[in-house]
Short mmCIF file of C-alpha atoms in Angstrom, two decimals:
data_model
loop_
_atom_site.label_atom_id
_atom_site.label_comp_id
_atom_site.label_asym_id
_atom_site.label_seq_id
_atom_site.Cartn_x
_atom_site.Cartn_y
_atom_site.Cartn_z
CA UNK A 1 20.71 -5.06 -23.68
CA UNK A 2 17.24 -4.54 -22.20
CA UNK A 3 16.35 -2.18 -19.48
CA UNK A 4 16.53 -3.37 -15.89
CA UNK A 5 13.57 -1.63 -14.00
CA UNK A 6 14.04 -0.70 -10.81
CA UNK A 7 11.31 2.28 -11.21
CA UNK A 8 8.44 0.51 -9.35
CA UNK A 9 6.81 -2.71 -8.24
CA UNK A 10 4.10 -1.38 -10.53
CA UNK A 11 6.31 -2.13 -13.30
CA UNK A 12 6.73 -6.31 -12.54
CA UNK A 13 4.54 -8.56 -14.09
CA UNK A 14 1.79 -10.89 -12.75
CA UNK A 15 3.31 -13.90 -9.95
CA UNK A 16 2.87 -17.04 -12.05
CA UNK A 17 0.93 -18.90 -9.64
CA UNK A 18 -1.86 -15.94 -9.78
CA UNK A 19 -2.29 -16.41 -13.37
CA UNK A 20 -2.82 -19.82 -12.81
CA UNK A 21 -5.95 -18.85 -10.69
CA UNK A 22 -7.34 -17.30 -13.19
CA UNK A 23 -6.92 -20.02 -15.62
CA UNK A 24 -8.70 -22.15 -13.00
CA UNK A 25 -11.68 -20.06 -12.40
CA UNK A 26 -12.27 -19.56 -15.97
CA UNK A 27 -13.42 -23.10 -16.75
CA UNK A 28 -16.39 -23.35 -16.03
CA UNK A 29 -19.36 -20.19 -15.55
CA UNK A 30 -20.33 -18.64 -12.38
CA UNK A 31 -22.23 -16.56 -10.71
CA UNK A 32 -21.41 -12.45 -11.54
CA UNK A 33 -21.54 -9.81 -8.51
CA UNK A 34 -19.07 -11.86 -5.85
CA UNK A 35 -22.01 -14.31 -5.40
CA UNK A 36 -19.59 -16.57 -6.68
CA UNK A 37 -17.97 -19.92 -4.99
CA UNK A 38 -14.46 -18.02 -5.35
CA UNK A 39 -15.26 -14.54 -4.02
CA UNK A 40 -16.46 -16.58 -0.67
CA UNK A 41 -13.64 -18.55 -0.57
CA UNK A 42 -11.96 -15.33 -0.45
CA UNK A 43 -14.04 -13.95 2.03
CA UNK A 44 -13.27 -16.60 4.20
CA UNK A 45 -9.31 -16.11 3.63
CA UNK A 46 -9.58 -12.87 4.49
CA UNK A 47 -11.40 -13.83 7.73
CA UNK A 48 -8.61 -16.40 8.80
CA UNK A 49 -5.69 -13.80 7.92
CA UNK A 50 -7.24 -10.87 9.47
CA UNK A 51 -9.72 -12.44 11.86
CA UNK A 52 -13.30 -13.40 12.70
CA UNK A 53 -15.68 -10.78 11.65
CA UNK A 54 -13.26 -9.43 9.36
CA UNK A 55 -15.64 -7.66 6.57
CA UNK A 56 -13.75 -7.74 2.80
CA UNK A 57 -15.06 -6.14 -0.20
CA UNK A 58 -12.69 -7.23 -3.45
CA UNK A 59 -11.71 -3.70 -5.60
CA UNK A 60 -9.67 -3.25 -9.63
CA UNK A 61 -7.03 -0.56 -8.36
CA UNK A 62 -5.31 1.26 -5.15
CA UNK A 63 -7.27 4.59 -5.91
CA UNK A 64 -10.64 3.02 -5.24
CA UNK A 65 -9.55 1.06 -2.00
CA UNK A 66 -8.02 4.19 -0.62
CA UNK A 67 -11.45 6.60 -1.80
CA UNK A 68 -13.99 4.46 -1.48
CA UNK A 69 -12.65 3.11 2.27
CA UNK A 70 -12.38 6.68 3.27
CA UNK A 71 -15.86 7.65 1.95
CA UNK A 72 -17.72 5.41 4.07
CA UNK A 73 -15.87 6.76 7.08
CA UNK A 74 -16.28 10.88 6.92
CA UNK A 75 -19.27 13.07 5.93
CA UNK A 76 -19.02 16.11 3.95
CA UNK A 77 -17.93 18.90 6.78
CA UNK A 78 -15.07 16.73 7.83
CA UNK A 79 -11.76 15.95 7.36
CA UNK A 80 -8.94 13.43 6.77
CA UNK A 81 -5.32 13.85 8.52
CA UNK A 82 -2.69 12.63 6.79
CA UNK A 83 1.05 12.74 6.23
CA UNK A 84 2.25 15.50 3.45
CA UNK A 85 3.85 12.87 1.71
CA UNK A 86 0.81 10.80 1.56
CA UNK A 87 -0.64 9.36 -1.89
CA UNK A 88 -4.07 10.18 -1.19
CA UNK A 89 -2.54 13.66 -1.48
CA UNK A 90 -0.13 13.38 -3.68
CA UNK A 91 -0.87 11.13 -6.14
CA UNK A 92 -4.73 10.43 -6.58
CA UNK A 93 -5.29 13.47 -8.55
CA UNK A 94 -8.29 15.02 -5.72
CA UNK A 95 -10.22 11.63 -6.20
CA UNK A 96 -10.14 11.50 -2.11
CA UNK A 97 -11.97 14.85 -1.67
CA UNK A 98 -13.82 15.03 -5.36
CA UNK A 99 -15.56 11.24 -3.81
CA UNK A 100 -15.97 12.01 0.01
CA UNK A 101 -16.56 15.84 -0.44
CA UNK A 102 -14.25 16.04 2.75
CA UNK A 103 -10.96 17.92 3.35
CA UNK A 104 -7.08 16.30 3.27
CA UNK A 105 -5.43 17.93 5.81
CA UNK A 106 -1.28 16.84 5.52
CA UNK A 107 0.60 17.25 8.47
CA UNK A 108 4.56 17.25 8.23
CA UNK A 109 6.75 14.41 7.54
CA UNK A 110 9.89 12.93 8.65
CA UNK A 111 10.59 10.33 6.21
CA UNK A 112 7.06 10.01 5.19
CA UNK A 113 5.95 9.52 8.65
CA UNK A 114 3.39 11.99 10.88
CA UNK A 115 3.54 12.45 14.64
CA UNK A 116 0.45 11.82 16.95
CA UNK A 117 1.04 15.13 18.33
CA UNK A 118 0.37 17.26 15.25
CA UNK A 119 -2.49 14.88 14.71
CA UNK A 120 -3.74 15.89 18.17
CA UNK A 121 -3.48 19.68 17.63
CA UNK A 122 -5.64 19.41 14.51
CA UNK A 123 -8.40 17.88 16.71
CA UNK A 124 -8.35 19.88 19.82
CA UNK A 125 -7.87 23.04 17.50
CA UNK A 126 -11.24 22.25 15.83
CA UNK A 127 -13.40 20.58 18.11
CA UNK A 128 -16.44 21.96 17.64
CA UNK A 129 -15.50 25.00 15.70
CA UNK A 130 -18.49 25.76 13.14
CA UNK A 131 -15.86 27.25 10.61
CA UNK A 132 -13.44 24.37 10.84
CA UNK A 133 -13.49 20.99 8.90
CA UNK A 134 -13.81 18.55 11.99
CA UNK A 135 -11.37 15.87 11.63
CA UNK A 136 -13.14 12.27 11.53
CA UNK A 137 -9.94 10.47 9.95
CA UNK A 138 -6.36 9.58 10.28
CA UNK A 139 -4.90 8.16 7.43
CA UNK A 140 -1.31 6.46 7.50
CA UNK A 141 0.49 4.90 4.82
CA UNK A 142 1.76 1.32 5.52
CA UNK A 143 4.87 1.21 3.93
CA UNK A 144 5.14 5.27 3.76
CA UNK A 145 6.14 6.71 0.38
CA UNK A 146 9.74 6.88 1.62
CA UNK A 147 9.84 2.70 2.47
CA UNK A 148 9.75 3.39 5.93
CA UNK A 149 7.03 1.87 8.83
CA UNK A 150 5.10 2.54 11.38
CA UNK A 151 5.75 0.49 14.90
CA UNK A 152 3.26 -1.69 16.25
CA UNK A 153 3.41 1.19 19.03
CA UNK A 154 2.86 4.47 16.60
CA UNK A 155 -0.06 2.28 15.19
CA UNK A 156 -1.21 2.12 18.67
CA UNK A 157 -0.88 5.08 19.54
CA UNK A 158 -2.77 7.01 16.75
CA UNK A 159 -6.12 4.28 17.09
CA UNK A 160 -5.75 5.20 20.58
CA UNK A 161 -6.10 8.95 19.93
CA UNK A 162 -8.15 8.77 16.62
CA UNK A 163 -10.76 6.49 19.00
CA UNK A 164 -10.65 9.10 22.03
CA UNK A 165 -12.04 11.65 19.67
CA UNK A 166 -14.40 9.54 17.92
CA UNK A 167 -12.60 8.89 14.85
CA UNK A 168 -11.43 6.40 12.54
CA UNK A 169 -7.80 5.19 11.98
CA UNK A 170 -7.05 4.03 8.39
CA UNK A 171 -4.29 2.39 6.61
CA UNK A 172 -3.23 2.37 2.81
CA UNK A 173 -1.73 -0.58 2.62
CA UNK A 174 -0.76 -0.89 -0.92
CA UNK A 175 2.63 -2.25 0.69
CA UNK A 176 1.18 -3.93 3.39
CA UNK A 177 2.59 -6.84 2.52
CA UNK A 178 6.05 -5.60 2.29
CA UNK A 179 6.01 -3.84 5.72
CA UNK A 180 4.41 -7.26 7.29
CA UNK A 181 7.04 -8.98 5.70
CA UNK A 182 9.53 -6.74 7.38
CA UNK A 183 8.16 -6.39 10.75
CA UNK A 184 7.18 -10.16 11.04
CA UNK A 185 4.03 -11.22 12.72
CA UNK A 186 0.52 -12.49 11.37
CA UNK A 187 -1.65 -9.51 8.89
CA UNK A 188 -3.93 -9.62 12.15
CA UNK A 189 -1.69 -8.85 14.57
CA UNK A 190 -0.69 -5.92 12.38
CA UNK A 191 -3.52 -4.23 11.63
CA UNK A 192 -7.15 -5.45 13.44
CA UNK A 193 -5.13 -6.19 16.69
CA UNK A 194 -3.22 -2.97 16.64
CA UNK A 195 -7.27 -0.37 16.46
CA UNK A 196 -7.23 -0.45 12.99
CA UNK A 197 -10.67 0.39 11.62
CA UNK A 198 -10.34 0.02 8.01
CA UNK A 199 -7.14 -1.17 5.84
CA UNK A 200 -6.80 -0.62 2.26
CA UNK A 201 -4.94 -4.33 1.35
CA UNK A 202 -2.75 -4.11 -1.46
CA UNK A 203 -1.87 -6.75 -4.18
CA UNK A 204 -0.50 -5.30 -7.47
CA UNK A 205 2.57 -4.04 -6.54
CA UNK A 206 2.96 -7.41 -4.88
CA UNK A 207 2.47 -9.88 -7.75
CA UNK A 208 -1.32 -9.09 -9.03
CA UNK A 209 -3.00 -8.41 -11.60
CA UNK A 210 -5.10 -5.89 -10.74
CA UNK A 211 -6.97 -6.51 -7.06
CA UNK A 212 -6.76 -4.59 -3.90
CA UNK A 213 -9.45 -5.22 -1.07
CA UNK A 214 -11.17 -2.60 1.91
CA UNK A 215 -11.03 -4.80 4.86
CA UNK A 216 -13.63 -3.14 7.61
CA UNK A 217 -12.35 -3.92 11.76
CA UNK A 218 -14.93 -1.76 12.77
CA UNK A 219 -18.68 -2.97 11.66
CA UNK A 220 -20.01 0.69 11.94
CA UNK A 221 -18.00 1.35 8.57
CA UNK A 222 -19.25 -1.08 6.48
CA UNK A 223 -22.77 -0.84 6.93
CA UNK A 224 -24.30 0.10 3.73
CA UNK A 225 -20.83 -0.08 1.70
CA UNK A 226 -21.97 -2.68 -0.53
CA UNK A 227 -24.20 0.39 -2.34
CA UNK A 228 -21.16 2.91 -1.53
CA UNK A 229 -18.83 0.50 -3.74
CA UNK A 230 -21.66 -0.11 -6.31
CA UNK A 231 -22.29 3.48 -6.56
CA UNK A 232 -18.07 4.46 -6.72
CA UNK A 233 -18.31 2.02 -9.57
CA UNK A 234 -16.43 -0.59 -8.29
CA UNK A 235 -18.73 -4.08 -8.21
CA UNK A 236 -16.95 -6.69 -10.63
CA UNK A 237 -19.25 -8.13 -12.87
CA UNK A 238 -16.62 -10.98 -13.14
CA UNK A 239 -15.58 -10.51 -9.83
CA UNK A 240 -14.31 -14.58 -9.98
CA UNK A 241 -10.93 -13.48 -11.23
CA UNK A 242 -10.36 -10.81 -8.93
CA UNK A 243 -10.97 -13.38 -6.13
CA UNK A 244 -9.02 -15.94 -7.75
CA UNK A 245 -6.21 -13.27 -7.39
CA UNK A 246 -6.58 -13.23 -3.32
CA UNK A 247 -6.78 -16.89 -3.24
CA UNK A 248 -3.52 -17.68 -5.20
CA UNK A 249 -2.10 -14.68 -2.49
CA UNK A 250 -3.00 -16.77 0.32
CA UNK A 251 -1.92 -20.05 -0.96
CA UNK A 252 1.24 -21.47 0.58
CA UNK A 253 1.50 -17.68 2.06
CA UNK A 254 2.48 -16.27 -1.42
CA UNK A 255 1.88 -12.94 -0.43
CA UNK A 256 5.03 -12.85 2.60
CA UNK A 257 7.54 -14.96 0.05
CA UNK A 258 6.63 -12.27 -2.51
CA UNK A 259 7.52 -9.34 -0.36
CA UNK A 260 9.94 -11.43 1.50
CA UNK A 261 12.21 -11.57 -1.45
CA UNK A 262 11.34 -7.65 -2.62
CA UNK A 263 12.70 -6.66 0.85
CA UNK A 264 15.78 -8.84 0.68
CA UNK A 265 16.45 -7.53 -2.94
CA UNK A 266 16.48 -3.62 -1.68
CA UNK A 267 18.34 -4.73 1.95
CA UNK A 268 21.52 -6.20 -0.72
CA UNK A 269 21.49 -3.66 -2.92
CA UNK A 270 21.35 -0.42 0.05
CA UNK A 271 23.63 -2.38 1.92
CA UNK A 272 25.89 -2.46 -1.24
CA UNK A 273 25.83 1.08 -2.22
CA UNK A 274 26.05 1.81 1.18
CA UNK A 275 29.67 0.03 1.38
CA UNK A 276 30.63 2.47 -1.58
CA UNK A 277 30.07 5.69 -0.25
CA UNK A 278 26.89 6.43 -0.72
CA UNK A 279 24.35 8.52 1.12
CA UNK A 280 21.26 6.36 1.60
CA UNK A 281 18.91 9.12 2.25
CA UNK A 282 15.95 7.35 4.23
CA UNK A 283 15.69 4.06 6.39
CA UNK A 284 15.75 1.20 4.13
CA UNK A 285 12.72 -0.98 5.89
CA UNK A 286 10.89 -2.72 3.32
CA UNK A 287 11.35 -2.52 -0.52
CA UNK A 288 12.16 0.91 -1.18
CA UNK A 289 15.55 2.45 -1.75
CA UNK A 290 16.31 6.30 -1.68
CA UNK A 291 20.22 7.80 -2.07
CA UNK A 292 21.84 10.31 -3.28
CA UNK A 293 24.32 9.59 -6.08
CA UNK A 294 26.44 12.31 -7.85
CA UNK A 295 24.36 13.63 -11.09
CA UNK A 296 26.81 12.00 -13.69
CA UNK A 297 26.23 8.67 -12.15
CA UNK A 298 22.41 9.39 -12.38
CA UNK A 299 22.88 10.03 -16.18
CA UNK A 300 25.00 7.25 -16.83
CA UNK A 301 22.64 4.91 -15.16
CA UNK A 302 19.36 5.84 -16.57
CA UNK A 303 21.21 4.29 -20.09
CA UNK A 304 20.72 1.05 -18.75
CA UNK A 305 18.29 1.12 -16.00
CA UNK A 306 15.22 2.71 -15.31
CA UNK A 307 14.81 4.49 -11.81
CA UNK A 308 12.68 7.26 -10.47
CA UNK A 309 14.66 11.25 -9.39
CA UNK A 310 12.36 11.50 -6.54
CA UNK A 311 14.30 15.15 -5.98
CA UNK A 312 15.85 16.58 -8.51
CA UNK A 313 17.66 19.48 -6.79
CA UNK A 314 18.96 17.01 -4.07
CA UNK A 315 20.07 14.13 -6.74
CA UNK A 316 17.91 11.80 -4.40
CA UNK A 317 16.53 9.06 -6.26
CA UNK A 318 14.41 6.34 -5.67
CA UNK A 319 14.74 2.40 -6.69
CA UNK A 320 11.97 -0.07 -6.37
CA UNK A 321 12.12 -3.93 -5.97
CA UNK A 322 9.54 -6.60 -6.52
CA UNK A 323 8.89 -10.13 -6.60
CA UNK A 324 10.50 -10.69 -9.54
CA UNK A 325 13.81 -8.51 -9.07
CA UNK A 326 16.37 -10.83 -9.57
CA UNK A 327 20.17 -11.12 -7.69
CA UNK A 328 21.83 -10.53 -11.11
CA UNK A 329 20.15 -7.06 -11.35
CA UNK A 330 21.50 -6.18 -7.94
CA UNK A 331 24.66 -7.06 -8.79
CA UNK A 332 24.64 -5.28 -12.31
CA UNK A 333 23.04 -2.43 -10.52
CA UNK A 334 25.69 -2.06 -8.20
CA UNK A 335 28.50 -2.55 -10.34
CA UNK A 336 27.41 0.43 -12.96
CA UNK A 337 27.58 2.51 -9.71
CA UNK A 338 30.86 1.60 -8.92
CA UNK A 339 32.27 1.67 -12.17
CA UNK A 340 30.96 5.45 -12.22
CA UNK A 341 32.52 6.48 -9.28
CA UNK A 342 35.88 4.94 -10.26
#
């Protein structure tokens, strides 16, 4: 029997309806560089989800929306505050500071999350210190790397403080769509409305191919980013099927019924393995799962399915839904656990 992932949402495949777009836009020949019918229709999607004024640039992958969106928002001698848990620390292999020539500074985490105060010490401690990094960024991941949100209130509060000390606030949102989807509420009111500057948009771990989009709130940033993105090698040629991708997203609201049904997937089966005993180890808010199951149940599992050991030492591991998860793989799921504790 085949494998059931549960590992990521980078493992589904690509929404039908997206590759349909791209079927579409291939028929006839267009214009390269976004000057394209398709890449405007996109713009203008991206206006009418995130509002008026609303500047979008179209990128291939999560690691350029994160660097390049930060690069046009912090100069050399300063810095970027973000959670210790964060992918832009974690996971992008120093691209952040290699691209910006700035500094990550992670504050501490509880359940992936950072706390305005510790953010506040870092400024006040080097305000105007010559031998300090001056911090010109906060950085929050939205979903966190544990599944769990940010309020529309924490949001609030940390534009509030980044803007009192003449900073930017910005969000990886390679989940955005799952924590939208869980908090309810238009993309706008989540993220322009809220003192966003600058939002990293995700869309491949939510039924894409391969598209993500920088969405600029604050003008200031995106002056002179359409060289910044040329230059961090990021202009499609093509760039037609990457808007094709945003457009199918937005069509009939694709994008919420997508994470809609991720979220419900991981709600059944936490609620499930709750019901059996088990520790769920962090908030279960969008689509991520994390427990702790006993290490014989871990190695009987991984036979069948494939999950993530986020910590081995703890037995904490982590399992991913998508679009595509389907009820029968909840349900199979959760009866290999209880046939292993029985």
């Amino acid at each position: 029997m085949k494998k059931v992932s549960f590992g990521s949402d980078n493992h589904s495949g690509v929404h039908p309806e997206v590759l349909n777009w791209i079927l579409r836009v291939n028929e006839d020949p267009a214009q390269p560089y976004g000057k394209d019918t398709y890449t405007q229709q996109a713009n203008e999607q991206f206006e009418k989800h995130f509002g008026t004024g609303t500047e979008a640039y179209i990128v291939w992958n999560g690691t350029a929306a994160n660097v390049l969106a930060l690069r046009a928002a912090i100069k050399p001698f300063q810095a970027i505050l973000c959670s210790d848990m964060a992918h832009i620390h974690l996971d992008e292999c120093g691209a952040p500071e290699q691209h910006t020539g700035g500094k990550l500074l992670p504050l501490r985490s509880k359940h992936g999350k950072i706390d305005p105060s510790d953010a506040a010490t870092c400024f006040k401690k080097a305000h105007g210190d010559v031998q300090s990094v001056q911090p010109k960024v906060i950085s929050l991941s939205q979903t966190t790397e544990y599944g769990t949100l940010y309020s529309r209130d924490e949001i609030k509060a940390f534009a509030k403080l980044a803007h009192e000390h003449n900073a930017y606030l910005h969000i990886d949102g390679a989940r955005f769509a799952n924590a939208a989807a869980a908090q309810g509420g238009s993309l706008q009111s989540l993220s322009r409305d809220l003192g966003v500057d600058v939002l990293s948009f995700g869309g491949t771990k939510n039924g894409l191919l391969g598209a993500e989009a920088i969405l600029f709130f604050n003008p200031t940033l995106a002056q002179d980013f359409q060289f910044i993105r040329k230059q961090g090698l990021h202009l499609a040629s093509k760039s037609r099927f990457l808007a094709a991708q945003f457009l199918a997203y937005f069509e009939n609201n694709l994008w919420r019924k997508n994470a809609e049904h991720a979220n419900a997937m991981t709600q059944k089966l936490s609620q499930q393995l709750a019901g059996m005993g088990i520790e769920i180890s962090q908030p279960t808010q969008a689509n991520a799962l994390f427990a702790i199951l006993p290490q014989k149940t871990i190695d009987l599992l991984q036979g069948e399915f494939r999950f993530y050991v986020w910590n081995a030492a703890t037995r904490e591991v982590r399992i991913m839904c998508s679009f595509n998860t389907e009820n029968e793989q909840i349900e199979r799921f959760a009866a290999a656990v209880q046939k292993t504790l029985s």
